[in-house]
Each structure stands twice: as structure tokens, then as C-alpha cells.
CSV table of N, CA and C and ligand atoms in Angstrom, one decimal:
chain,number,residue,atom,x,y,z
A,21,UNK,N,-1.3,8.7,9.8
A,21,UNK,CA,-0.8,9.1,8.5
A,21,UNK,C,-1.3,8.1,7.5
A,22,UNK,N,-1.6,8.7,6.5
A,22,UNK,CA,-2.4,7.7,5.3
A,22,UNK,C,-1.4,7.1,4.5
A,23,UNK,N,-1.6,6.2,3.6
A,23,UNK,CA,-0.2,5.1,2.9
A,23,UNK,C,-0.3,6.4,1.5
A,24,UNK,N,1.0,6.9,0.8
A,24,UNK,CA,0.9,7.8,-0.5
A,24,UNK,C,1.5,6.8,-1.3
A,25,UNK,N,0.8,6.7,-2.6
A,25,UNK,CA,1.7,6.1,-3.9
A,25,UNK,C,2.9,6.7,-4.8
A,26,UNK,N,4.1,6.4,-4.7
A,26,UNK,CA,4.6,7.3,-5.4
A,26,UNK,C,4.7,7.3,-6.8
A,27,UNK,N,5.7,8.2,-7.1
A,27,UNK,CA,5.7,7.7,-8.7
A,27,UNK,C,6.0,7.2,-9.8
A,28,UNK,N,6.7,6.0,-8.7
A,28,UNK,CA,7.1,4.4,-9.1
A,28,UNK,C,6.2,3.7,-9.4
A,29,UNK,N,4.5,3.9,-9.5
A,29,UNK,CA,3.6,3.5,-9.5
A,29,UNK,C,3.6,3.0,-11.1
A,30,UNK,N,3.3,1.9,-11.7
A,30,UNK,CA,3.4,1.2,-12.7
A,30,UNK,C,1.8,1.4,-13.4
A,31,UNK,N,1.0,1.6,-12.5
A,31,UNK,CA,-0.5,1.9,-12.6
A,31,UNK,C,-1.3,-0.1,-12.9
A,32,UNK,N,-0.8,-0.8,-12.4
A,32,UNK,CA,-1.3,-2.8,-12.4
A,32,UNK,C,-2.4,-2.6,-12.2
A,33,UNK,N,-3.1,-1.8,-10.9
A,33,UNK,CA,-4.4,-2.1,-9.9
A,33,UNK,C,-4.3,-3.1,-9.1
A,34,UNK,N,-3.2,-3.8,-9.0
A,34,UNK,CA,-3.0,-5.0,-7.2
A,34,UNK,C,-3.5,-4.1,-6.7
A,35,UNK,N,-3.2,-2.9,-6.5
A,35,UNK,CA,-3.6,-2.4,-4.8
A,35,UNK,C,-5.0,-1.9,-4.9
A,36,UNK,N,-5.4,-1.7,-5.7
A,36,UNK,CA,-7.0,-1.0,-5.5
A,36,UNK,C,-8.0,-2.2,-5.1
A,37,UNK,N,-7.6,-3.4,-5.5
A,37,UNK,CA,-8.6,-4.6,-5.3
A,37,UNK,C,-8.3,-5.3,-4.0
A,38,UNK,N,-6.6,-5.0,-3.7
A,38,UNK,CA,-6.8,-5.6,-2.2
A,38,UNK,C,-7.0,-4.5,-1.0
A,39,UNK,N,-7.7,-3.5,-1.1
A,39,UNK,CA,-7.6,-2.0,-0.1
A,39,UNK,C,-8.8,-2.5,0.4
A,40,UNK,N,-9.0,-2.7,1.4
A,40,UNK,CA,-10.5,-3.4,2.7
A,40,UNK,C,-11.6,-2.3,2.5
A,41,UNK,N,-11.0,-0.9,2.6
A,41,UNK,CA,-11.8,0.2,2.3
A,41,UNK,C,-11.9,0.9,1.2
A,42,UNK,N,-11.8,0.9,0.0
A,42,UNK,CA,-11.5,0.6,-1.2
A,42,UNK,C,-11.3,2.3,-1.6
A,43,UNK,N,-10.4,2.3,-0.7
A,43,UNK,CA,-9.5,4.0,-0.5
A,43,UNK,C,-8.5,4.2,-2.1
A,44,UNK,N,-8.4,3.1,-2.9
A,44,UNK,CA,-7.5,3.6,-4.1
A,44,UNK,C,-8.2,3.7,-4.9
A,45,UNK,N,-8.0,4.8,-6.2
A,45,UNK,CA,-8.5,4.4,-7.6
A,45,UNK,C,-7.6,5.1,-8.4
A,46,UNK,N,-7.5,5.2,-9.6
A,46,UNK,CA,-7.2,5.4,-10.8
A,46,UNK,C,-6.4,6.9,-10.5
A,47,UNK,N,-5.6,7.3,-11.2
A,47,UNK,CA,-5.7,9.0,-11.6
A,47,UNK,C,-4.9,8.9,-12.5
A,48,UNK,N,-4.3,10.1,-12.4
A,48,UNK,CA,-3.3,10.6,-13.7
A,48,UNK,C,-2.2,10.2,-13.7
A,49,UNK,N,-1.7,9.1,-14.6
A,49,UNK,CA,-0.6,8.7,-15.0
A,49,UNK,C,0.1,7.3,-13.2
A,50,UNK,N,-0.7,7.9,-12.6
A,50,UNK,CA,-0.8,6.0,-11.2
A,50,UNK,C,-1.6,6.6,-10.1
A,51,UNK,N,-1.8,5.4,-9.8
A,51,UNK,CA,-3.2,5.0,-8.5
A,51,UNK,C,-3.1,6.1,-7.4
A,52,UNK,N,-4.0,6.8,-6.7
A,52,UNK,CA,-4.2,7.6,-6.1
A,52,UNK,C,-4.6,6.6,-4.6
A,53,UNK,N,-4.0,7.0,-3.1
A,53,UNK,CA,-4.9,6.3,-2.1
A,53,UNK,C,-5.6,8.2,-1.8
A,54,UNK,N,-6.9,7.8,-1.2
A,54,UNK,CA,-7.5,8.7,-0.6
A,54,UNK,C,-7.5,8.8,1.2
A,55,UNK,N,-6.8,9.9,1.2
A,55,UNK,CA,-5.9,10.2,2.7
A,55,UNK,C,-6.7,9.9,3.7
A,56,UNK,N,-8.1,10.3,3.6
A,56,UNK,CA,-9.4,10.3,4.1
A,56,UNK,C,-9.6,9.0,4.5
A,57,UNK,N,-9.7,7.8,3.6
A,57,UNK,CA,-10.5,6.6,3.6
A,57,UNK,C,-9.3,5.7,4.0
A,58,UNK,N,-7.9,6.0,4.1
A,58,UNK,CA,-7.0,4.8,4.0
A,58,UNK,C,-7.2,4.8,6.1
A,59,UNK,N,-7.4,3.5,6.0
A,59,UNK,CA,-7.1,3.0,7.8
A,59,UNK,C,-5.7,2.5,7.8
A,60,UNK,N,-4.4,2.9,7.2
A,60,UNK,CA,-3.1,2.1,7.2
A,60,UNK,C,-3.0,0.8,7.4
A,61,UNK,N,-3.9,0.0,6.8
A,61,UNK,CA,-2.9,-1.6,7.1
A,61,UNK,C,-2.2,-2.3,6.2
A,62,UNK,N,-1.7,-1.5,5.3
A,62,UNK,CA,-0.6,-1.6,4.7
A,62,UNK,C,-1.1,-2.8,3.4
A,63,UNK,N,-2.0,-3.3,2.9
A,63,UNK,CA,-2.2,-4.4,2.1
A,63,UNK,C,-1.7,-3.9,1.1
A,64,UNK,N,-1.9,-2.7,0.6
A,64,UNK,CA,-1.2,-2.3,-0.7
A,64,UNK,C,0.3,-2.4,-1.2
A,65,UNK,N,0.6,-1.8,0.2
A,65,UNK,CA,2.1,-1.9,0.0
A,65,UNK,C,2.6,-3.3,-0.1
A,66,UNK,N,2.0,-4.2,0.7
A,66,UNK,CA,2.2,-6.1,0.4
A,66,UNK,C,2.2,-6.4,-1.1
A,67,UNK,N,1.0,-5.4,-1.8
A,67,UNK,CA,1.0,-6.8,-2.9
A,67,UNK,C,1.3,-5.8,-4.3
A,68,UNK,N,2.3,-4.4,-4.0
A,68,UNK,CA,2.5,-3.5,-5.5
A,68,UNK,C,3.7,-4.3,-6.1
A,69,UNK,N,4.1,-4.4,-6.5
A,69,UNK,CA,5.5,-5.0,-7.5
A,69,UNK,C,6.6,-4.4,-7.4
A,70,UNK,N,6.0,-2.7,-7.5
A,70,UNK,CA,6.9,-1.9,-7.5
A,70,UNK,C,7.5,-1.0,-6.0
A,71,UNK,N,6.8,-1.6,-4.9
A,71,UNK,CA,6.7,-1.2,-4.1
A,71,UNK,C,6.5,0.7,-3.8
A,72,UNK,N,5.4,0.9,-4.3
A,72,UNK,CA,5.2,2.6,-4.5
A,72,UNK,C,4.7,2.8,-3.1
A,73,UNK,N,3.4,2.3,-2.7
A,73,UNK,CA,3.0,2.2,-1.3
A,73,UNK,C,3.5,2.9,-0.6
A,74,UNK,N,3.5,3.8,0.3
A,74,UNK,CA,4.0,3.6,1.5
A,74,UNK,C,3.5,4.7,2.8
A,75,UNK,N,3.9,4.4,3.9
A,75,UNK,CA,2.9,5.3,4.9
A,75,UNK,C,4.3,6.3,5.2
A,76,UNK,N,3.7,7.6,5.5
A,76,UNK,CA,4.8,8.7,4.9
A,76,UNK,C,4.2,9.7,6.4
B,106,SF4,FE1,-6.1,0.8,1.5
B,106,SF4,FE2,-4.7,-0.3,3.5
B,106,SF4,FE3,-3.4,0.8,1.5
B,106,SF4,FE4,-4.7,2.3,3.1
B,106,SF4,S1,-2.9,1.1,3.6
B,106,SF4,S2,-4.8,2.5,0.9
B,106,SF4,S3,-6.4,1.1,3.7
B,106,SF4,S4,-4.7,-1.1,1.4
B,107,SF4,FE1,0.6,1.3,-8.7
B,107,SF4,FE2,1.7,-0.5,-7.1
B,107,SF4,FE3,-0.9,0.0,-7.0
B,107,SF4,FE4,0.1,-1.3,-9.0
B,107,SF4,S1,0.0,-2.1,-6.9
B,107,SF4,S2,-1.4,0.4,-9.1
B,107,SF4,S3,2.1,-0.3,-9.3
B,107,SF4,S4,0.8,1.4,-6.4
């Protein structure tokens, strides 16, 4: 199962810069992971503020 952002998402970008596979980017109104490219190791969820992150 891939990590989903929810819509707690603040839209910062921590997590797009620390993603190994660079599975996040931008969308409408907060960061999108791509379900495809995420390998779960959770870095996003380590470094959001808001803790949106999460593997679902
Ligand atoms: Fe990227 Fe890891 Fe978050 Fe998946 S869990 S989106 S691979 S940082
Ligand atoms: Fe959104 Fe958290 Fe990613 Fe920042 S780190 S863009 S608040 S999901």
C-alpha cells in the first residue's frame, strides 16, 4: 500500500524533497504521492509538520 496525503496537507514541500523516488509533487490545493512510484519508507511522513502522510 502506497503512503496518501491527506487534507491536512499545508502544501510546505518537506516531503517532495525528502521522497528517494521523487513519487510527490504539487496538485490542487496539497501534495499528491504517486501510488505507482511510492516504495513506503515513510520519509514523508517523518518530516510533514502536519503529519498528512500516511500509509493507508
Ligand atoms: Fe516517497 Fe517514501 Fe513517502 Fe512513498 S513513503 S511518497 S517513497 S517518501
Ligand atoms: Fe503537505 Fe506535509 Fe508534504 Fe508539507 S510535508 S507538502 S504539509 S504532506
Amino acid at each position: 500500500m502506497a503512503y496518501v496525503i491527506s487534507d491536512e496537507c499545508i502544501s510546505c514541500g518537506a516531503c517532495a524533497a525528502e521522497c528517494p523516488v521523487s513519487a510527490i509533487s504539487e496538485g490542487d490545493g496539497k501534495y499528491v504521492i504517486d501510488a505507482d512510484t511510492c516504495v513506503e519508507c515513510g520519509a514523508c511522513a517523518g518530516v510533514c509538520p502536519v503529519s498528512a502522510p500516511s500509509a493507508e
